[in-house]
Coordinates of C-alpha atoms and ligand atoms in Angstrom, one line a residue:
T1 CA 99.9 75.9 117.4
G2 CA 98.7 75.8 113.8
F3 CA 100.6 73.7 111.2
D4 CA 103.7 73.5 109.1
L5 CA 104.5 72.2 105.7
I6 CA 106.9 69.3 105.4
K7 CA 110.4 70.0 104.3
L8 CA 111.1 68.9 100.7
D9 CA 114.7 67.8 101.2
N10 CA 113.8 64.2 100.5
F11 CA 111.8 65.0 97.3
G12 CA 114.9 65.6 95.1
E13 CA 112.9 64.6 91.9
F14 CA 111.1 68.0 92.0
H15 CA 114.2 70.1 92.2
N16 CA 112.7 72.3 94.9
E17 CA 116.0 74.2 95.2
H18 CA 115.2 75.8 91.7
P19 CA 113.8 79.2 92.3
D20 CA 110.8 78.6 90.0
V21 CA 109.8 75.3 91.8
I22 CA 107.8 76.7 94.7
T23 CA 105.4 75.5 97.3
G24 CA 101.7 76.4 97.6
L25 CA 102.5 78.7 100.5
E26 CA 105.2 80.5 98.5
F27 CA 102.7 80.9 95.6
E28 CA 100.3 82.4 98.2
R29 CA 103.0 85.0 99.1
L30 CA 104.0 85.6 95.5
T31 CA 100.4 86.5 94.5
N32 CA 99.7 88.5 97.7
A33 CA 99.5 92.3 97.4
A34 CA 101.5 92.5 100.6
G35 CA 104.0 90.0 99.4
P36 CA 107.6 90.5 98.0
T37 CA 106.3 91.2 94.4
K38 CA 103.3 93.3 95.6
G39 CA 101.1 90.6 94.1
K40 CA 102.7 90.6 90.6
F41 CA 102.8 87.1 89.4
V42 CA 106.4 86.6 88.1
K43 CA 109.1 83.9 88.0
P44 CA 111.4 84.3 91.0
S45 CA 114.4 83.4 88.8
N46 CA 114.1 86.3 86.3
G47 CA 111.0 88.4 87.1
E48 CA 109.2 87.3 83.9
R49 CA 105.6 86.3 83.8
P50 CA 105.2 82.5 83.6
K51 CA 103.2 81.4 80.6
K52 CA 102.9 77.7 81.6
V53 CA 102.3 76.7 85.2
V54 CA 102.2 73.1 86.5
F55 CA 100.6 72.3 89.9
V56 CA 101.6 69.0 91.6
Q57 CA 99.2 67.7 94.2
C58 CA 99.9 65.3 97.1
V59 CA 103.6 66.0 97.4
G60 CA 104.2 63.9 100.5
S61 CA 100.5 63.5 101.4
R62 CA 98.9 60.1 101.3
D63 CA 102.5 58.8 101.0
K64 CA 103.2 55.8 103.3
S65 CA 106.9 55.9 102.6
E66 CA 109.3 57.3 105.3
R67 CA 109.6 60.7 103.6
G68 CA 105.9 61.4 103.4
K69 CA 102.7 61.5 105.5
S70 CA 100.1 58.7 105.2
Y71 CA 97.2 61.1 105.7
C72 CA 95.5 63.4 103.3
S73 CA 96.4 67.1 103.9
K74 CA 92.8 67.9 103.0
I75 CA 93.3 71.6 102.0
C76 CA 95.5 71.2 98.9
C77 CA 92.8 70.3 96.3
M78 CA 90.8 73.4 97.2
Y79 CA 93.7 75.9 97.4
T80 CA 95.2 74.5 94.2
A81 CA 91.9 75.1 92.4
K82 CA 91.9 78.6 93.9
H83 CA 95.5 79.3 92.7
A84 CA 94.8 77.9 89.2
M85 CA 91.7 80.2 88.9
L86 CA 93.6 83.1 90.2
I87 CA 96.2 82.8 87.5
K88 CA 93.6 82.3 84.7
D89 CA 91.5 85.2 86.0
K90 CA 94.5 87.6 86.0
Y91 CA 96.3 86.2 82.9
P92 CA 93.8 84.2 80.8
D93 CA 96.5 83.3 78.2
T94 CA 98.5 81.2 80.8
E95 CA 98.3 77.5 80.4
V96 CA 97.6 75.8 83.8
Y97 CA 98.0 72.1 84.5
V98 CA 97.1 70.3 87.7
F99 CA 98.4 66.8 88.4
Y100 CA 96.4 64.9 91.0
I101 CA 95.8 61.4 92.5
D102 CA 92.1 62.2 93.2
V103 CA 90.4 65.5 93.5
R104 CA 88.8 65.6 97.0
T105 CA 86.1 68.3 97.4
P106 CA 83.9 67.3 100.4
G107 CA 82.6 70.7 101.5
K108 CA 79.7 73.0 100.8
N109 CA 80.1 74.3 97.2
F110 CA 83.6 72.8 97.0
D111 CA 82.8 70.5 94.0
E112 CA 81.2 73.4 92.2
F113 CA 84.3 75.5 92.9
H114 CA 86.6 72.8 91.4
R115 CA 84.3 72.3 88.4
R116 CA 84.5 76.1 87.7
A117 CA 88.3 75.7 87.5
V118 CA 87.9 73.0 84.8
E119 CA 84.8 74.1 82.9
E120 CA 84.8 77.9 83.2
Y121 CA 88.6 78.6 83.4
G122 CA 89.9 75.8 81.3
V123 CA 92.4 74.5 83.8
H124 CA 93.8 71.1 82.6
Y125 CA 93.3 68.6 85.4
I126 CA 95.4 65.4 84.7
K127 CA 95.0 62.3 86.8
G128 CA 98.6 61.1 87.4
M129 CA 101.7 61.7 89.4
V130 CA 104.6 63.7 88.3
G131 CA 107.8 61.6 88.2
K132 CA 110.4 64.2 87.7
V133 CA 110.9 68.0 87.2
M134 CA 114.1 68.7 85.2
P135 CA 115.5 72.2 84.9
E136 CA 116.5 72.8 81.2
G137 CA 117.7 76.3 80.4
E138 CA 114.8 78.7 81.3
K139 CA 112.3 75.8 81.4
L140 CA 111.3 73.1 83.8
M141 CA 110.6 69.9 82.0
V142 CA 107.8 68.1 83.9
Q143 CA 107.7 64.3 83.2
A144 CA 104.5 62.6 84.2
V145 CA 102.0 60.0 83.1
D146 CA 98.3 60.6 82.3
S147 CA 97.1 57.5 84.3
L148 CA 93.6 57.5 82.7
S149 CA 95.0 57.0 79.1
G150 CA 98.4 55.6 80.1
T151 CA 100.2 58.2 78.1
P152 CA 103.5 59.6 79.2
L153 CA 103.6 63.4 79.2
E154 CA 106.3 66.0 79.1
I155 CA 105.4 69.6 79.8
D156 CA 107.9 72.5 79.4
A157 CA 106.7 74.6 82.3
D158 CA 107.8 78.0 83.4
M159 CA 106.8 77.4 87.0
V160 CA 106.0 74.4 89.1
V161 CA 103.9 74.7 92.3
L162 CA 104.1 71.8 94.8
A163 CA 101.2 71.1 97.2
S164 CA 103.4 69.9 100.0
A165 CA 101.9 67.9 102.8
T166 CA 100.9 69.6 106.0
Q167 CA 102.3 68.4 109.4
A168 CA 102.0 69.2 113.1
K169 CA 104.3 72.0 114.4
P170 CA 107.5 70.6 115.9
D171 CA 106.8 72.2 119.3
A172 CA 103.5 70.4 119.5
V173 CA 105.1 67.5 121.4
A174 CA 106.5 69.8 124.1
L175 CA 103.2 71.6 124.4
K176 CA 101.4 68.3 124.7
R177 CA 103.6 67.3 127.6
K178 CA 103.1 70.6 129.3
L179 CA 99.3 70.5 129.0
N180 CA 99.2 66.8 129.7
I181 CA 97.0 66.2 126.6
S182 CA 97.4 63.4 124.0
S183 CA 98.2 63.3 120.4
D184 CA 98.0 60.8 117.5
L185 CA 101.0 59.1 115.8
N186 CA 101.4 62.3 113.6
N187 CA 101.6 64.6 116.7
F188 CA 98.2 66.1 116.0
F189 CA 96.4 66.6 119.3
T190 CA 93.5 64.2 120.0
E191 CA 90.0 65.2 120.9
A192 CA 88.2 63.6 123.8
H193 CA 85.7 62.0 121.5
P194 CA 85.7 62.2 117.7
K195 CA 81.9 62.7 117.4
L196 CA 80.6 64.0 120.7
K197 CA 83.6 66.0 122.1
P198 CA 85.4 67.3 119.1
V199 CA 86.9 70.4 120.8
E200 CA 87.6 69.0 124.2
T201 CA 90.7 67.2 125.2
A202 CA 90.9 64.5 127.9
S203 CA 92.2 67.2 130.3
A204 CA 89.4 69.3 131.7
G205 CA 89.6 72.9 130.6
I206 CA 91.9 72.4 127.6
Y207 CA 90.2 72.9 124.3
L208 CA 91.4 72.4 120.7
A209 CA 91.1 74.8 117.8
G210 CA 92.4 74.5 114.3
A211 CA 95.2 72.6 112.5
C212 CA 96.8 71.5 115.8
Q213 CA 94.2 68.8 115.8
G214 CA 94.6 67.8 112.1
P215 CA 94.6 69.4 108.7
K216 CA 91.7 71.7 108.2
D217 CA 90.6 74.7 106.2
I218 CA 89.7 78.2 107.6
P219 CA 85.9 77.6 107.9
E220 CA 86.4 74.4 109.9
T221 CA 89.1 76.1 112.0
V222 CA 86.8 79.1 112.7
A223 CA 83.9 76.8 113.6
Q224 CA 86.1 74.8 116.0
A225 CA 87.7 77.8 117.5
S226 CA 84.3 79.4 118.1
A227 CA 83.1 76.2 119.9
A228 CA 86.4 76.1 121.9
A229 CA 85.9 79.7 122.9
A230 CA 82.2 79.0 123.9
K231 CA 83.3 76.1 126.0
A232 CA 85.9 78.2 127.8
I233 CA 83.3 81.0 128.4
I234 CA 81.0 78.4 130.0
L235 CA 83.7 77.6 132.5
L236 CA 84.9 81.1 133.2
S237 CA 81.4 82.7 133.4
K238 CA 80.5 80.7 136.5
K239 CA 81.3 81.9 140.0
E240 CA 81.6 78.4 141.2
L241 CA 82.3 75.2 139.4
T242 CA 80.6 71.9 140.3
N243 CA 82.7 68.9 139.8
N244 CA 82.0 65.2 139.6
A245 CA 81.5 63.9 143.1
C246 CA 83.0 60.5 142.3
V247 CA 86.7 61.4 142.5
S248 CA 89.6 59.5 143.9
N249 CA 90.4 59.5 147.6
V250 CA 93.7 58.4 149.2
N251 CA 94.0 56.6 152.5
K252 CA 97.2 58.3 153.5
N253 CA 97.9 55.8 156.3
I254 CA 98.1 52.9 153.8
C255 CA 99.7 54.9 150.9
S256 CA 103.4 53.9 150.4
G257 CA 104.2 56.9 148.1
C258 CA 105.2 54.6 145.3
K259 CA 104.0 57.1 142.6
A260 CA 102.3 54.4 140.5
C261 CA 99.0 56.3 140.6
S262 CA 100.5 59.7 139.7
K263 CA 102.4 58.2 136.8
M264 CA 99.3 56.6 135.3
C265 CA 96.8 59.5 135.9
P266 CA 95.9 60.8 132.5
Y267 CA 94.7 64.1 134.0
D268 CA 97.8 64.9 136.1
A269 CA 95.5 65.1 139.1
I270 CA 97.7 63.2 141.5
S271 CA 100.9 64.6 143.1
I272 CA 103.2 63.1 145.7
K273 CA 103.8 65.3 148.7
M274 CA 105.8 65.0 151.9
M275 CA 103.3 65.1 154.8
D276 CA 103.0 64.4 158.5
I277 CA 100.7 61.4 159.0
Y278 CA 99.4 60.1 162.3
E279 CA 100.1 56.4 162.4
H280 CA 100.0 53.9 165.3
G281 CA 99.8 56.7 167.9
K282 CA 102.7 58.8 166.5
V283 CA 103.3 61.3 163.8
V284 CA 105.3 60.0 160.8
R285 CA 106.7 62.2 158.0
K286 CA 106.4 60.4 154.7
E287 CA 105.7 60.8 151.0
V288 CA 102.0 60.2 150.1
A289 CA 99.7 60.7 147.1
E290 CA 97.4 63.7 147.1
V291 CA 94.4 64.0 144.6
N292 CA 93.5 67.4 143.1
E293 CA 89.7 66.9 143.1
A294 CA 89.2 69.7 140.5
L295 CA 91.4 67.9 138.0
C296 CA 90.3 64.3 138.8
Q297 CA 87.8 63.0 136.3
G298 CA 86.9 59.9 138.3
C299 CA 88.2 57.4 135.7
G300 CA 89.3 55.0 138.4
G301 CA 92.6 54.2 136.7
C302 CA 94.6 55.0 139.8
T303 CA 92.6 52.7 142.0
V304 CA 93.7 49.7 139.9
S305 CA 97.3 50.8 139.9
C306 CA 97.6 51.1 143.7
R307 CA 99.3 48.0 145.0
P308 CA 98.7 48.7 148.7
G309 CA 95.0 49.4 147.9
A310 CA 95.2 52.9 149.3
I311 CA 93.0 54.6 146.7
D312 CA 89.3 54.3 146.2
L313 CA 86.8 56.1 144.1
K314 CA 84.2 58.0 146.1
G315 CA 80.9 56.2 145.6
F316 CA 82.7 53.1 144.2
T317 CA 84.8 52.0 147.2
N318 CA 85.5 48.3 147.5
K319 CA 83.1 48.1 150.4
Q320 CA 80.3 49.8 148.5
I321 CA 80.8 47.6 145.4
M322 CA 80.8 44.4 147.6
A323 CA 77.7 45.6 149.3
E324 CA 76.0 46.0 145.9
V325 CA 77.1 42.5 144.9
D326 CA 75.8 41.1 148.2
A327 CA 72.5 42.9 147.7
I328 CA 72.1 41.4 144.2
C329 CA 73.2 37.8 145.3
L330 CA 71.5 37.5 148.6
Ligands
FAD401 C1 99.1 77.3 100.6 C2 97.9 77.3 101.4 C3 96.7 78.0 101.0 C4 95.6 77.9 101.8 N1 94.4 78.5 101.4 C5 93.3 78.4 102.1 C6 92.1 79.0 101.6 O1 92.0 79.6 100.5 N2 90.9 78.8 102.3 C7 90.9 78.1 103.5 O2 89.9 77.9 104.1 N3 92.1 77.6 104.0 C8 93.2 77.7 103.3 N4 94.4 77.1 103.8 C9 94.4 76.5 105.1 C10 94.6 77.5 106.2 O3 95.8 78.0 106.1 C11 94.3 76.8 107.6 O4 93.0 76.3 107.6 C12 94.5 77.7 108.7 O5 95.7 78.5 108.7 C13 94.5 77.0 110.1 O6 94.4 77.9 111.1 P1 95.2 77.7 112.5 O7 94.8 78.9 113.3 O8 94.8 76.4 113.0 O9 96.7 77.7 112.1 P2 97.7 78.8 111.6 O10 97.0 79.6 110.6 O11 99.0 78.1 111.3 O12 97.8 79.8 112.9 C14 98.5 79.4 114.1 C15 99.2 80.6 114.6 O13 99.7 80.3 115.9 C16 101.0 80.8 116.0 N5 101.7 80.1 117.0 C17 102.2 78.8 117.0 N6 102.8 78.4 118.1 C18 102.7 79.5 118.9 C19 103.1 79.7 120.3 N7 103.8 78.8 121.0 N8 102.9 80.9 120.8 C20 102.2 81.9 120.1 N9 101.8 81.7 118.8 C21 102.0 80.5 118.3 C22 101.6 80.7 114.6 O14 102.6 81.6 114.4 C23 100.4 81.0 113.8 O15 100.3 82.4 113.5 C24 95.6 77.2 103.0 C25 96.7 76.6 103.5 C26 97.9 76.6 102.7 C27 99.1 75.9 103.1

């Protein structure tokens, strides 16, 4: 699904409706050779080249209030350093400021990349949040505080670039339901195990790749996508698939068709079907649960939910477990 950036309607203090207050993604388009200005770096308001540019980090990220996202968007520190260096490389006389809470650079050569922006390109990194951006004539007055020295600052910028928080795509919820996979509170899909199964979902045969799982950069996305593709190839390259033998089994004579098992199955492996069942010497037509053994992962959740006791896990039937207990105790 990829990702989206949050809408900035609730961040009125930045005056995002002003043409020269743009998001990182808009900056990316503005400086792209295939973009609307053919890569020429100009102010959208009047086509002039900006001489003073202010980048604001963490707009909506690491923000526990209702308008923001509590998590770190992870990619902004690095792409802002990239944007800042891009400007300085093309137009060295431009003054570039970056306001940040922390600079997070946990990746191979990431810290070196950030240090180049500061030491080689002379980008001014200021620890502190921007309180307000006020349009004043042709300028954008950026009011902030340098939190290390406690000094209030005002910068008359030509352009302001906001690193707005990333978020899950709105259609992720519908897709999650369709695929019967799970997601976290922020609607990013959840992996089966954070360390040992980072590309698998709890549903067999559904794999995750990229920002649908959480904010991540391109190298991480590519690594995860390659792993997901390899996992899919492993499944598809086999003529036959072997499955876990310990799957659920329904005793259709006892099953009342109450649907409790199908509702709780995390793998969507149980369906309720109308069937002819031979009961007490006659054929009865009734609704009963049926297990798709290819989908069942043998978690045993359905066995506990079944009130009439109609479902057992093969290899772990009540009779077998009681026999084991007897063997231990006797
Ligand atoms: C401003 C900015 C600058 C960045 N710069 C860098 C950088 O320099 N280096 C870096 O490593 N990372 C950078 N990133 C991060 C990078 O964009 C992400 O890591 C990457 O895009 C994640 O890839 P993805 O495939 O998961 O998602 P996406 O790139 O969002 O791709 C998902 C694709 O799926 C499509 N899609 C969604 N739903 C459907 C559907 N139902 N059917 C069919 N198609 C669908 C979407 O249209 C989209 O094309 C930057 C991000 C931003 C916001």
